[in-house]
Amino acid sequence: MGAWRFWWDSTHRFYKNWGSYVALIFGTNIVISYLAVPFFNWVLEMLLKWQRVSYVSYTNIGSIIIRQPLAALGMLAILLAIIILIYWQFAFLLLGIINIFRGRPQTVREVLHSTVTSLNATSPSTFLFFIGYFMIILPFGSFIFTTPLLNKARIPAFIISYLMDNPWMTVSLVLFYLVAGYLGIRLISLLPLMIIDGLPWRLAVTRSWQQTRHHVLRYLWLMAVTLLMIFLVVTLIYTLIYVAQLQFDKTSFAMVAATVNLFIMEAVTEIIICYTTAIFMMLIIVCYRQDFTILRQQPLHFNEAPRLRKLTRASVAVGLILATSLLVAVNLVYLNGLVITKPIMISHRGVDDGNGVQNTIPALVKTSREHPDYVEMDIQVTKDHQFVVMHDPTLKALAGIKKKPSQLTLKQLEKITVRENGYQAKIPSFDAYLQAAHAHHQKLLVEIKTSSAYTSADTKRFINRYGATLLANHDQVHTLSYKIMRDLKRLDKQQFVSYILPYNLTFPHTDANGYTMEVTTLNDQFVDKAERYHKTVYAWDIDDTDQMDQMMFMGVTGVVTDNLTEMQAEVKSNTDHPSYAKLLLTFMNELSLTSNE
C-alpha cells in the first residue's frame, strides 16, 4: 500500500466511526490532563514541602539524594507511577482502537479490564526496558504519540543551541536523532507485541526487528506523508478562519464573528488531536499486523446500533461544545485585549541581532538607543577577585585565548580584545560597564556567574560595592546559583534578585523575587502560580514572533531576547489596537496539536 492510500483509508476509517474514536481519545486526554497531571503535581509539591526542598533542578539533584533521601525516593516513586500511567495510556488507546476496528465487541469497561490485565502480566524487567525505550525513542516518537505526562520530557532549547555551536556536538546530536528515528521505526511493533501478544520484551524486540526489515524507508515515507497531510489540513482550516475574519473585521459584527471563530478553532483543534492520535495508532496497528488491507476490511457486525451510534456522536459533540464553551468567557476577555500582556523587554547580553560584541560597552551604548527596559549582561570573578563582564567560561570563543577569566587579573582582561559579528571591543570591567549604563540611563539585569574561583566573600563584596548603586538605579540581579541568590537576599533584603531555572519540574518556593525561566518547559501553570505568589517571570531566549506571541498570551513579566527590535515590533503589533484577525492569528500560535495541556 502506498503512503497516500494509507492516509486516505485511515482517514476514511476515522470518519466512518469518528464518534467512537473521539470519545475514546478525548475522554482519555480529559482524564490525564485534568485528573492525573494535577494529582501528580500536587503530590510532588506536597512531598517537596514536607521534605523542605525549595526547588528541583539539575544543579541540586545530587544534594537532594544525599541530604534528603526520602524526597529522592518519593520523586523516584512518582516517576515510576507516571511511567506506569504512560504505559497504561498507550495500552488503553491501542486496545480501544483495535476494539473499534473489530466492531466494538467489548465495552469500555471490558477494554479497561484488558488494559489492567496486560499491565498485571508485565514483569518489572519490562518496565525497566520501557523506561529506556522511551528515553531513546522520545525525541522521535513524540511526533507520533504525545501526552501531557511527557510534556516535561524535553531537551531545553539552550542545551540544543549549545550543542549546535560545537561542530562535533552538532554531528553527535544529528546522529542521535537519526539513530532514535531508525530505532523508532524498527521497533514500531514493539509495544503492540508486548501489550496484545504478551511477549517478553526481548522476544518482542526480536520480532519487531524482523517485521520491519527492509521496510524502514517505506514506513518513514508513510509517516512523512501523514504528517504532511495533517499539517495541510490544519493550515487550510486556520487559513480559512483567518481570511474570513479579515472580511468580518470590515463589518459591524466583527466581535461576534471573532468569538465564533475562536470557538470553532478550539473545537477543531481537539478533533484534530484525536484524529492525529487515531491515524498514527492505525499506522502502528497495520505495521504490527503487517497487513495494510485491514484498513479496508469492515467488521461483519459493528456492536453499535444506529440509535446508539447517533447517541455516541451526539454525546461527543455535546461534550466538545461544553468543553469549548467554558472558554467563551476567556475568549471574550482575550478579544477585548485583556489577556495579551505587554512584557518587559530585556536585551540578552546587551546586543540586538548581532549589532556588536556581547557584553561590551560599544554594544551596550548602541542597544540602549533602542530603549530596552533592561540590558541583561554577565559578570564573573577575576583572579584578583574583581568583577569582569564576560559570559563564556573561557576566552577561547571571543578572544582565541585558552584561559578562564578567573585565571587572569582584571587589568590583564581589560587589555584583551574580543571579536564577534564583525565587531571588536575591549573586555570591560563591571565598574566601567555599570558607569556607561547609568550614563545612558539604561537599567541592567546583572547575571552573576560562578566558577571554581568564586567564594561567598565575593557575594558580600558585590553587595558592599554595588548594592546601593543598583538599588538607586533600579537595576536587578539574577543568577543560576541558588546559594548566591540566597546570600544576596540575606545580605540585602531590598535587592531584586531573580533565580534562573533552566527546567520547570515543579514550582519552587524560595526567597527570590522572581524566576528567569528557560522557555522550553515554561507553561501557564508556572506563570499563574508565580503571579499568585507575587513573583516575576522572565522568559529566555525569545527570538521569534511565534514565541513572543505565546509569552504575551501566557502573561510572563518579561522576555530576554537577542532580537530586541523585532520583538518590540511584535509587541506593538499585538497591543496597539490589533484587529480581530491579528488576535486570531496570535491565538493560533497558542494552539498546539502535539500537546494536550
Coordinates of C-alpha atoms in Angstrom, one line a residue:
M1 CA 0.0 0.0 0.0
G2 CA 1.2 3.5 -0.9
A3 CA 1.5 6.3 1.6
W4 CA -1.3 8.3 0.0
R5 CA -3.5 5.2 0.0
F6 CA -2.8 4.6 3.7
W7 CA -3.7 8.2 4.6
W8 CA -6.9 8.1 2.6
D9 CA -8.0 4.7 4.0
S10 CA -7.1 5.6 7.6
T11 CA -8.9 8.9 7.3
H12 CA -12.0 7.2 5.9
R13 CA -11.8 4.7 8.7
F14 CA -11.7 7.5 11.2
Y15 CA -14.6 9.4 9.6
K16 CA -16.8 6.3 9.5
N17 CA -16.6 5.9 13.3
W18 CA -15.4 9.3 14.4
G19 CA -17.7 9.4 17.4
S20 CA -16.1 6.3 18.9
Y21 CA -12.6 7.5 18.2
V22 CA -13.1 11.0 19.6
A23 CA -14.9 9.6 22.6
L24 CA -12.0 7.3 23.4
I25 CA -9.2 9.7 22.8
F26 CA -10.8 12.9 24.0
G27 CA -12.1 11.2 27.1
T28 CA -8.6 9.7 27.9
N29 CA -7.0 13.1 27.4
I30 CA -9.5 14.8 29.7
V31 CA -8.7 12.3 32.5
I32 CA -5.0 12.6 32.0
S33 CA -5.0 16.4 31.7
Y34 CA -7.5 17.3 34.5
L35 CA -7.1 14.5 36.9
A36 CA -3.7 12.7 36.6
V37 CA -1.4 15.6 35.8
P38 CA -2.8 17.9 38.6
F39 CA -2.7 14.9 41.0
F40 CA 1.0 14.2 40.3
N41 CA 1.8 17.9 40.5
W42 CA 0.1 18.1 43.9
V43 CA 1.8 15.0 45.3
L44 CA 5.2 16.3 44.1
E45 CA 4.6 19.7 45.7
M46 CA 3.4 18.2 49.0
L47 CA 6.4 15.9 49.0
L48 CA 8.9 18.7 48.5
K49 CA 7.2 20.9 51.0
W50 CA 7.3 18.0 53.6
Q51 CA 11.0 17.4 53.0
R52 CA 11.7 21.2 52.8
V53 CA 13.1 21.1 49.3
S54 CA 12.9 24.6 47.9
Y55 CA 13.4 23.7 44.2
V56 CA 14.4 20.8 42.0
S57 CA 16.9 21.3 39.1
Y58 CA 19.9 19.5 37.7
T59 CA 22.0 21.8 39.9
N60 CA 20.8 20.3 43.2
I61 CA 19.6 16.8 42.4
G62 CA 22.8 15.3 43.9
S63 CA 22.3 17.3 47.1
I64 CA 18.7 16.1 47.4
I65 CA 19.8 12.4 47.0
I66 CA 22.5 12.9 49.7
R67 CA 20.7 15.2 52.2
Q68 CA 17.1 14.4 51.7
P69 CA 16.9 10.7 50.6
L70 CA 13.2 10.5 51.4
A71 CA 12.5 13.3 48.9
A72 CA 14.6 11.5 46.3
L73 CA 12.9 8.2 46.9
G74 CA 9.5 9.9 46.7
M75 CA 10.3 11.6 43.4
L76 CA 11.5 8.2 42.1
A77 CA 8.2 6.6 43.1
I78 CA 6.3 9.4 41.4
L79 CA 8.4 8.9 38.3
L80 CA 7.6 5.2 38.2
A81 CA 3.9 5.9 38.7
I82 CA 4.0 8.3 35.8
I83 CA 5.8 5.7 33.6
I84 CA 3.1 3.1 34.5
L85 CA 0.4 5.6 33.6
I86 CA 2.1 6.4 30.3
Y87 CA 2.2 2.7 29.6
W88 CA -1.4 2.3 30.6
Q89 CA -2.5 5.3 28.4
F90 CA -0.8 3.8 25.4
A91 CA -2.2 0.3 26.1
F92 CA -5.7 1.7 26.6
L93 CA -5.7 3.7 23.4
L94 CA -4.2 0.8 21.4
L95 CA -6.7 -1.8 22.7
G96 CA -9.5 0.7 22.4
I97 CA -8.8 1.5 18.7
I98 CA -8.4 -2.2 18.0
N99 CA -11.7 -2.8 19.6
I100 CA -13.3 -0.2 17.3
F101 CA -11.5 -1.9 14.3
R102 CA -13.3 -5.2 15.4
G103 CA -16.7 -3.6 15.6
R104 CA -16.6 -2.7 19.3
P105 CA -17.3 -6.2 20.6
Q106 CA -16.0 -5.1 24.0
T107 CA -17.5 -2.4 26.2
V108 CA -15.3 0.4 27.6
R109 CA -15.2 -1.4 31.0
E110 CA -14.0 -4.6 29.2
V111 CA -11.3 -2.7 27.4
L112 CA -10.2 -1.2 30.7
H113 CA -10.1 -4.7 32.2
S114 CA -8.0 -5.9 29.3
T115 CA -5.6 -3.0 29.8
V116 CA -5.2 -3.8 33.5
T117 CA -4.7 -7.4 32.7
S118 CA -1.9 -6.6 30.3
L119 CA -0.3 -4.5 33.0
N120 CA -0.6 -7.3 35.6
A121 CA 1.2 -9.6 33.2
T122 CA 4.1 -7.2 32.7
S123 CA 7.3 -8.0 34.5
P124 CA 9.5 -5.5 36.4
S125 CA 12.2 -6.0 33.7
T126 CA 9.7 -5.0 31.1
F127 CA 9.0 -1.7 32.8
L128 CA 12.7 -1.1 33.1
F129 CA 13.1 -1.7 29.4
F130 CA 10.1 0.6 28.8
I131 CA 11.9 3.4 30.6
G132 CA 15.0 3.1 28.4
Y133 CA 12.8 2.7 25.3
F134 CA 11.0 6.0 25.9
M135 CA 14.2 7.8 26.8
I136 CA 15.7 6.8 23.4
I137 CA 12.6 6.9 21.2
L138 CA 11.0 10.0 22.8
P139 CA 12.7 12.7 20.6
F140 CA 11.4 10.8 17.5
G141 CA 8.3 9.2 19.0
S142 CA 6.8 12.5 20.3
F143 CA 5.8 13.3 16.7
I144 CA 3.6 10.2 16.8
F145 CA 2.4 9.8 20.3
T146 CA 2.2 12.5 22.9
T147 CA 0.7 13.0 26.3
P148 CA 0.7 15.8 29.0
L149 CA 2.7 13.4 31.1
L150 CA 5.6 13.6 28.6
N151 CA 5.4 17.4 28.1
K152 CA 8.3 18.0 30.6
A153 CA 10.5 15.3 28.9
R154 CA 12.1 17.8 26.6
I155 CA 15.6 18.8 25.9
P156 CA 15.9 22.6 26.9
A157 CA 16.5 24.8 23.9
F158 CA 19.6 26.3 25.4
I159 CA 21.2 22.9 25.5
I160 CA 20.4 22.3 21.8
S161 CA 21.8 25.7 21.0
Y162 CA 25.0 25.0 23.0
L163 CA 25.4 21.6 21.2
M164 CA 24.8 23.2 17.8
D165 CA 27.6 25.7 18.4
N166 CA 30.1 22.9 18.5
P167 CA 30.6 21.1 15.1
W168 CA 31.4 17.7 16.7
M169 CA 28.4 18.0 19.1
T170 CA 26.2 19.0 16.2
V171 CA 27.2 15.9 14.4
S172 CA 26.6 13.8 17.5
L173 CA 23.2 15.4 18.0
V174 CA 22.2 14.7 14.4
L175 CA 23.4 11.1 14.7
F176 CA 21.4 10.7 17.9
Y177 CA 18.2 11.8 16.2
L178 CA 18.9 9.6 13.2
V179 CA 19.6 6.6 15.4
A180 CA 16.5 7.4 17.5
G181 CA 14.4 7.7 14.4
Y182 CA 15.8 4.4 13.0
L183 CA 15.1 2.6 16.2
G184 CA 11.7 4.1 16.4
I185 CA 10.8 2.6 13.0
R186 CA 12.5 -0.7 13.6
L187 CA 10.7 -1.1 17.0
I188 CA 7.3 0.3 15.8
S189 CA 5.6 -3.0 16.5
L190 CA 7.3 -3.5 19.9
L191 CA 4.6 -2.2 22.2
P192 CA 1.7 -4.0 20.4
L193 CA 3.7 -7.2 20.6
M194 CA 4.1 -6.7 24.4
I195 CA 0.6 -5.4 25.1
I196 CA -1.5 -7.5 22.7
D197 CA 0.5 -10.7 22.4
G198 CA 2.0 -10.5 25.9
L199 CA 5.5 -11.2 24.6
P200 CA 8.5 -10.6 26.8
W201 CA 10.4 -7.5 25.8
R202 CA 13.4 -9.4 24.4
L203 CA 11.2 -11.6 22.2
A204 CA 9.2 -8.5 21.2
V205 CA 12.3 -6.6 20.1
T206 CA 13.4 -9.6 18.0
R207 CA 10.0 -10.0 16.4
S208 CA 9.6 -6.2 15.6
W209 CA 13.2 -6.1 14.2
Q210 CA 12.3 -9.0 11.9
Q211 CA 9.0 -7.5 10.8
T212 CA 10.5 -4.1 9.9
R213 CA 13.4 -5.5 7.9
H214 CA 13.7 -3.8 4.5
H215 CA 10.7 -1.6 5.4
V216 CA 12.4 1.4 7.1
L217 CA 12.1 3.8 4.2
R218 CA 8.6 2.7 3.4
Y219 CA 7.4 3.4 7.0
L220 CA 9.3 6.6 7.1
W221 CA 7.5 7.8 3.9
L222 CA 4.2 6.8 5.4
M223 CA 4.8 8.9 8.5
A224 CA 6.1 11.8 6.4
V225 CA 3.1 11.9 4.1
T226 CA 0.7 11.5 7.1
L227 CA 2.3 14.4 8.9
L228 CA 2.3 16.5 5.8
M229 CA -1.4 15.9 5.2
I230 CA -2.3 16.7 8.8
F231 CA -0.3 19.9 8.5
L232 CA -2.0 20.9 5.3
V233 CA -5.5 20.2 6.7
V234 CA -4.8 22.3 9.8
T235 CA -3.2 25.1 7.8
L236 CA -6.2 25.1 5.4
I237 CA -8.7 25.3 8.2
Y238 CA -6.8 28.0 10.1
T239 CA -6.3 30.0 6.9
L240 CA -10.0 29.9 6.0
I241 CA -10.8 31.1 9.5
Y242 CA -8.2 33.9 9.3
V243 CA -9.3 35.1 5.8
A244 CA -13.0 35.0 6.9
Q245 CA -12.2 37.1 9.9
L246 CA -10.4 39.6 7.7
Q247 CA -13.6 40.2 5.9
F248 CA -15.7 40.2 9.1
D249 CA -13.4 42.9 10.6
K250 CA -14.9 45.3 8.0
T251 CA -18.4 44.7 9.4
S252 CA -20.3 45.8 12.5
F253 CA -20.4 42.3 13.9
A254 CA -16.6 41.6 13.8
M255 CA -16.6 40.9 17.6
V256 CA -19.3 38.3 17.3
A257 CA -17.6 36.6 14.4
A258 CA -14.3 36.5 16.2
T259 CA -15.8 34.9 19.2
V260 CA -17.5 32.2 17.0
N261 CA -14.2 31.7 15.1
L262 CA -12.3 31.2 18.3
F263 CA -14.9 28.7 19.4
I264 CA -14.5 26.8 16.1
M265 CA -10.7 26.9 16.3
E266 CA -10.7 25.3 19.8
A267 CA -13.2 22.6 18.8
V268 CA -11.4 21.8 15.6
T269 CA -8.1 21.6 17.4
E270 CA -9.4 19.0 19.8
I271 CA -10.8 17.0 16.9
I272 CA -7.5 17.2 15.0
I273 CA -5.6 16.0 18.1
C274 CA -7.9 13.0 18.3
Y275 CA -7.6 12.4 14.5
T276 CA -3.8 12.6 14.6
T277 CA -3.6 10.1 17.5
A278 CA -6.0 7.7 15.8
I279 CA -4.2 7.8 12.5
F280 CA -0.8 7.1 14.0
M281 CA -2.3 4.3 16.2
M282 CA -3.7 2.8 13.0
L283 CA -0.2 3.0 11.4
I284 CA 1.3 1.1 14.4
I285 CA -1.5 -1.5 14.2
V286 CA -1.1 -2.2 10.5
C287 CA 2.7 -2.4 10.9
Y288 CA 2.2 -4.8 13.8
R289 CA -0.3 -6.9 11.7
Q290 CA 1.9 -6.5 8.6
D291 CA -1.3 -6.1 6.7
F292 CA -2.3 -2.7 5.3
T293 CA -5.5 -4.1 3.8
I294 CA -7.2 -4.3 7.3
L295 CA -8.0 -0.6 6.9
R296 CA -10.4 -1.5 4.2
Q297 CA -11.8 -4.6 6.0
Q298 CA -15.0 -3.7 7.8
P299 CA -16.3 -5.9 10.6
L300 CA -19.3 -8.1 9.8
H301 CA -21.1 -6.6 12.7
F302 CA -20.5 -3.4 14.5
N303 CA -21.7 -3.6 18.0
E304 CA -23.4 -0.2 17.9
A305 CA -27.0 0.1 16.8
P306 CA -27.8 3.1 14.6
R307 CA -29.5 4.7 17.5
L308 CA -26.5 4.1 19.8
R309 CA -24.2 5.5 17.1
K310 CA -26.2 8.7 16.9
L311 CA -26.2 8.9 20.7
T312 CA -22.4 8.4 20.8
R313 CA -21.8 11.1 18.2
A314 CA -24.3 13.4 19.9
S315 CA -22.6 12.9 23.3
V316 CA -19.2 13.6 21.8
A317 CA -20.5 16.7 20.1
V318 CA -22.2 17.9 23.2
G319 CA -19.0 17.2 25.2
L320 CA -16.8 19.1 22.8
I321 CA -19.3 22.0 22.8
L322 CA -19.5 22.2 26.6
A323 CA -15.7 21.9 26.9
T324 CA -15.2 24.6 24.3
S325 CA -18.0 26.8 25.7
L326 CA -16.2 27.0 29.0
L327 CA -13.6 29.1 27.2
V328 CA -16.1 31.6 25.7
A329 CA -15.7 33.9 28.7
V330 CA -11.9 33.8 28.3
N331 CA -12.4 34.3 24.5
L332 CA -14.3 37.5 25.2
V333 CA -11.7 38.8 27.6
Y334 CA -9.0 37.9 25.1
L335 CA -10.7 39.6 22.2
N336 CA -11.0 42.7 24.3
G337 CA -7.2 42.8 24.7
L338 CA -7.2 41.9 28.4
V339 CA -5.4 38.6 28.2
I340 CA -2.5 39.7 26.0
T341 CA 0.1 41.4 28.3
K342 CA 2.9 43.8 27.4
P343 CA 6.1 42.2 28.8
I344 CA 9.3 44.0 29.9
M345 CA 11.8 43.9 27.1
I346 CA 15.3 42.7 28.0
S347 CA 18.2 42.7 25.6
H348 CA 20.2 39.5 26.0
R349 CA 23.9 40.1 26.7
G350 CA 23.4 43.8 25.6
V351 CA 23.1 43.2 21.9
D352 CA 20.3 43.3 19.3
D353 CA 20.6 41.0 16.3
G354 CA 24.4 40.9 16.4
N355 CA 24.8 44.7 16.5
G356 CA 28.1 44.4 18.4
V357 CA 30.2 42.1 20.6
Q358 CA 28.2 40.7 23.5
N359 CA 28.8 42.2 27.0
T360 CA 30.9 45.1 25.7
I361 CA 30.3 48.9 26.2
P362 CA 30.0 49.8 22.5
A363 CA 27.2 47.3 22.0
L364 CA 25.6 48.5 25.3
V365 CA 25.5 52.1 24.1
K366 CA 24.2 51.1 20.6
T367 CA 21.5 48.9 22.1
S368 CA 20.4 51.4 24.7
R369 CA 19.3 53.7 21.9
E370 CA 16.6 51.2 21.1
H371 CA 15.2 51.7 24.7
P372 CA 15.0 48.2 26.1
D373 CA 13.6 48.1 29.6
Y374 CA 16.7 46.2 30.8
V375 CA 20.0 45.1 29.3
E376 CA 20.9 41.6 30.6
M377 CA 24.7 41.1 31.0
D378 CA 27.0 38.7 32.7
I379 CA 29.8 39.2 35.3
Q380 CA 32.5 36.8 36.6
V381 CA 35.1 36.9 39.2
T382 CA 38.7 37.5 38.1
K383 CA 42.0 36.1 39.6
D384 CA 42.2 39.1 41.9
H385 CA 38.5 38.9 42.9
Q386 CA 37.3 41.8 40.9
F387 CA 34.3 41.7 38.6
V388 CA 34.6 41.5 34.8
V389 CA 31.9 41.5 32.2
M390 CA 32.0 38.1 30.4
H391 CA 29.6 35.3 29.7
D392 CA 31.7 32.4 28.5
P393 CA 33.6 30.2 31.0
T394 CA 36.7 30.7 28.8
L395 CA 38.1 33.4 26.4
K396 CA 38.6 30.9 23.5
A397 CA 35.4 31.8 21.5
L398 CA 35.7 35.6 21.6
A399 CA 39.4 36.1 22.0
G400 CA 41.1 32.9 20.9
I401 CA 42.8 32.6 24.3
K402 CA 42.7 29.2 26.2
K403 CA 42.3 30.9 29.6
K404 CA 39.4 31.3 32.0
P405 CA 38.6 34.8 33.3
S406 CA 39.4 33.6 36.8
Q407 CA 42.9 32.8 35.7
L408 CA 43.7 36.4 34.8
T409 CA 43.6 39.7 36.7
L410 CA 41.1 42.4 35.9
K411 CA 43.9 44.6 34.4
Q412 CA 45.0 41.7 32.2
L413 CA 41.5 41.1 31.0
E414 CA 40.8 44.8 30.2
K415 CA 43.7 44.7 27.7
I416 CA 42.2 41.8 25.7
T417 CA 40.2 42.5 22.5
V418 CA 37.1 40.3 21.8
R419 CA 35.6 39.9 18.4
E420 CA 32.1 38.9 17.3
N421 CA 29.6 39.6 14.5
G422 CA 32.3 41.6 12.6
Y423 CA 32.9 43.9 15.5
Q424 CA 35.6 44.2 18.1
A425 CA 35.9 45.8 21.5
K426 CA 37.9 45.6 24.8
I427 CA 36.6 43.4 27.7
P428 CA 35.1 45.9 30.2
S429 CA 35.2 45.8 34.0
F430 CA 31.8 45.7 35.7
D431 CA 32.6 49.2 37.1
A432 CA 33.1 50.6 33.6
Y433 CA 30.0 48.9 32.2
L434 CA 27.9 50.0 35.1
Q435 CA 29.0 53.6 34.7
A436 CA 28.3 53.5 31.0
A437 CA 24.9 52.1 31.5
H438 CA 23.9 54.7 34.1
A439 CA 25.3 57.5 31.9
H440 CA 22.9 56.4 29.2
H441 CA 20.0 55.9 31.6
Q442 CA 20.0 52.2 30.9
K443 CA 18.8 49.7 33.6
L444 CA 20.7 46.5 33.9
L445 CA 19.8 42.9 34.7
V446 CA 23.1 41.6 36.1
E447 CA 23.7 37.8 35.9
I448 CA 26.3 36.6 38.4
K449 CA 28.1 33.6 37.0
T450 CA 30.1 31.2 39.2
S451 CA 33.4 29.5 38.7
S452 CA 35.8 27.5 40.9
A453 CA 37.3 30.8 42.0
Y454 CA 34.0 32.3 43.2
T455 CA 33.6 32.3 47.0
S456 CA 31.0 33.6 49.5
A457 CA 33.2 36.5 50.1
D458 CA 32.7 37.6 46.5
T459 CA 28.9 37.8 47.1
K460 CA 29.5 40.0 50.1
R461 CA 32.0 42.1 48.2
F462 CA 29.5 42.5 45.4
I463 CA 26.7 43.8 47.7
N464 CA 29.0 46.1 49.6
R465 CA 30.4 47.6 46.4
Y466 CA 27.4 47.8 44.1
G467 CA 24.3 47.1 46.2
A468 CA 23.4 50.8 46.9
T469 CA 24.1 51.8 43.3
L470 CA 22.0 49.0 41.8
L471 CA 19.1 49.9 44.1
A472 CA 19.4 53.6 43.3
N473 CA 19.2 53.0 39.6
H474 CA 16.6 50.2 39.8
D475 CA 18.9 47.6 38.4
Q476 CA 18.2 43.9 39.0
V477 CA 20.3 40.8 39.6
H478 CA 19.8 37.2 38.7
T479 CA 21.9 34.0 39.0
L480 CA 21.9 30.3 38.3
S481 CA 23.4 29.7 41.7
Y482 CA 20.8 29.1 44.5
K483 CA 23.5 29.8 47.1
I484 CA 24.4 33.2 45.6
M485 CA 20.7 34.1 45.3
R486 CA 20.0 33.2 48.9
D487 CA 23.1 35.0 50.1
L488 CA 22.2 38.1 48.2
K489 CA 18.8 38.2 49.7
R490 CA 20.2 37.6 53.2
L491 CA 22.8 40.4 52.8
D492 CA 20.4 42.9 51.2
K493 CA 16.7 42.2 51.5
Q494 CA 15.8 45.2 49.3
Q495 CA 17.8 43.9 46.4
F496 CA 15.8 42.5 43.5
V497 CA 17.2 39.0 42.8
S498 CA 15.7 36.5 40.3
Y499 CA 16.7 32.9 40.4
I500 CA 17.5 31.3 37.0
L501 CA 15.7 28.0 36.3
P502 CA 16.7 26.1 33.2
Y503 CA 14.0 23.5 33.7
N504 CA 10.4 23.5 35.1
L505 CA 9.7 20.4 37.1
T506 CA 7.7 22.0 39.8
F507 CA 7.1 25.5 41.1
P508 CA 10.0 26.5 43.5
H509 CA 9.5 28.2 46.9
T510 CA 12.5 30.4 47.5
D511 CA 13.4 33.9 48.7
A512 CA 13.9 35.0 45.1
N513 CA 11.8 38.0 43.9
G514 CA 11.2 36.1 40.6
Y515 CA 12.4 33.4 38.3
T516 CA 14.2 33.6 34.9
M517 CA 12.8 30.6 33.1
E518 CA 14.2 28.8 30.0
V519 CA 11.2 28.8 27.6
T520 CA 11.2 25.1 26.7
T521 CA 9.3 23.9 29.8
L522 CA 7.7 27.2 30.8
N523 CA 3.9 26.9 30.9
D524 CA 0.7 28.8 32.0
Q525 CA 0.6 26.9 35.3
F526 CA 4.0 28.2 36.3
V527 CA 3.2 31.8 35.4
D528 CA -0.2 31.7 37.2
K529 CA 1.4 30.3 40.3
A530 CA 4.2 32.9 40.2
E531 CA 1.6 35.7 40.0
R532 CA -0.2 34.2 42.9
Y533 CA 3.0 34.3 45.0
H534 CA 3.9 37.8 43.6
K535 CA 6.9 36.6 41.8
T536 CA 8.1 37.9 38.4
V537 CA 8.8 35.5 35.5
Y538 CA 11.4 36.4 32.8
A539 CA 11.4 34.0 29.8
W540 CA 14.6 33.4 27.9
D541 CA 15.5 33.3 25.0
I542 CA 12.6 34.6 23.0
D543 CA 13.9 35.2 19.5
D544 CA 10.9 34.7 17.1
T545 CA 7.5 36.2 16.8
D546 CA 5.6 33.0 17.5
Q547 CA 7.4 32.6 20.8
M548 CA 6.8 36.2 21.5
D549 CA 3.0 35.8 20.9
Q550 CA 3.0 32.8 23.2
M551 CA 4.8 34.6 26.0
M552 CA 2.4 37.6 25.8
F553 CA -0.6 35.2 25.8
M554 CA 0.9 33.4 28.8
G555 CA 1.4 36.6 30.7
V556 CA 5.1 36.5 31.5
T557 CA 6.6 39.6 33.2
G558 CA 9.4 40.0 30.8
V559 CA 11.3 38.4 27.9
V560 CA 15.0 38.1 27.3
T561 CA 15.8 38.3 23.6
D562 CA 18.6 38.5 21.1
N563 CA 16.3 40.2 18.6
L564 CA 15.2 43.2 20.5
T565 CA 13.9 45.4 17.6
E566 CA 11.9 42.6 16.0
M567 CA 10.3 41.6 19.4
Q568 CA 9.5 45.2 20.2
A569 CA 7.7 45.5 16.8
E570 CA 5.7 42.3 17.6
V571 CA 4.7 43.6 21.0
K572 CA 3.5 46.9 19.4
S573 CA 1.6 44.9 16.7
N574 CA -0.2 42.8 19.4
T575 CA -1.0 45.7 21.8
D576 CA -1.6 48.7 19.6
H577 CA -5.3 48.2 18.8
P578 CA -4.8 44.9 16.8
S579 CA -7.5 43.7 14.5
Y580 CA -9.6 40.7 15.5
A581 CA -7.9 38.8 12.6
K582 CA -4.5 39.6 14.2
L583 CA -5.7 38.4 17.6
L584 CA -6.9 35.1 16.0
L585 CA -3.5 34.7 14.4
T586 CA -1.8 35.1 17.7
F587 CA -4.3 32.6 19.3
M588 CA -3.4 30.1 16.6
N589 CA 0.2 30.1 17.9
E590 CA -1.1 29.1 21.3
L591 CA -2.9 26.1 20.0
S592 CA -0.6 23.1 19.9
L593 CA -1.6 19.9 18.2
T594 CA 1.2 18.0 19.9
S595 CA 0.3 18.9 23.5
N596 CA -2.8 18.2 25.5
E597 CA -2.2 20.6 28.3

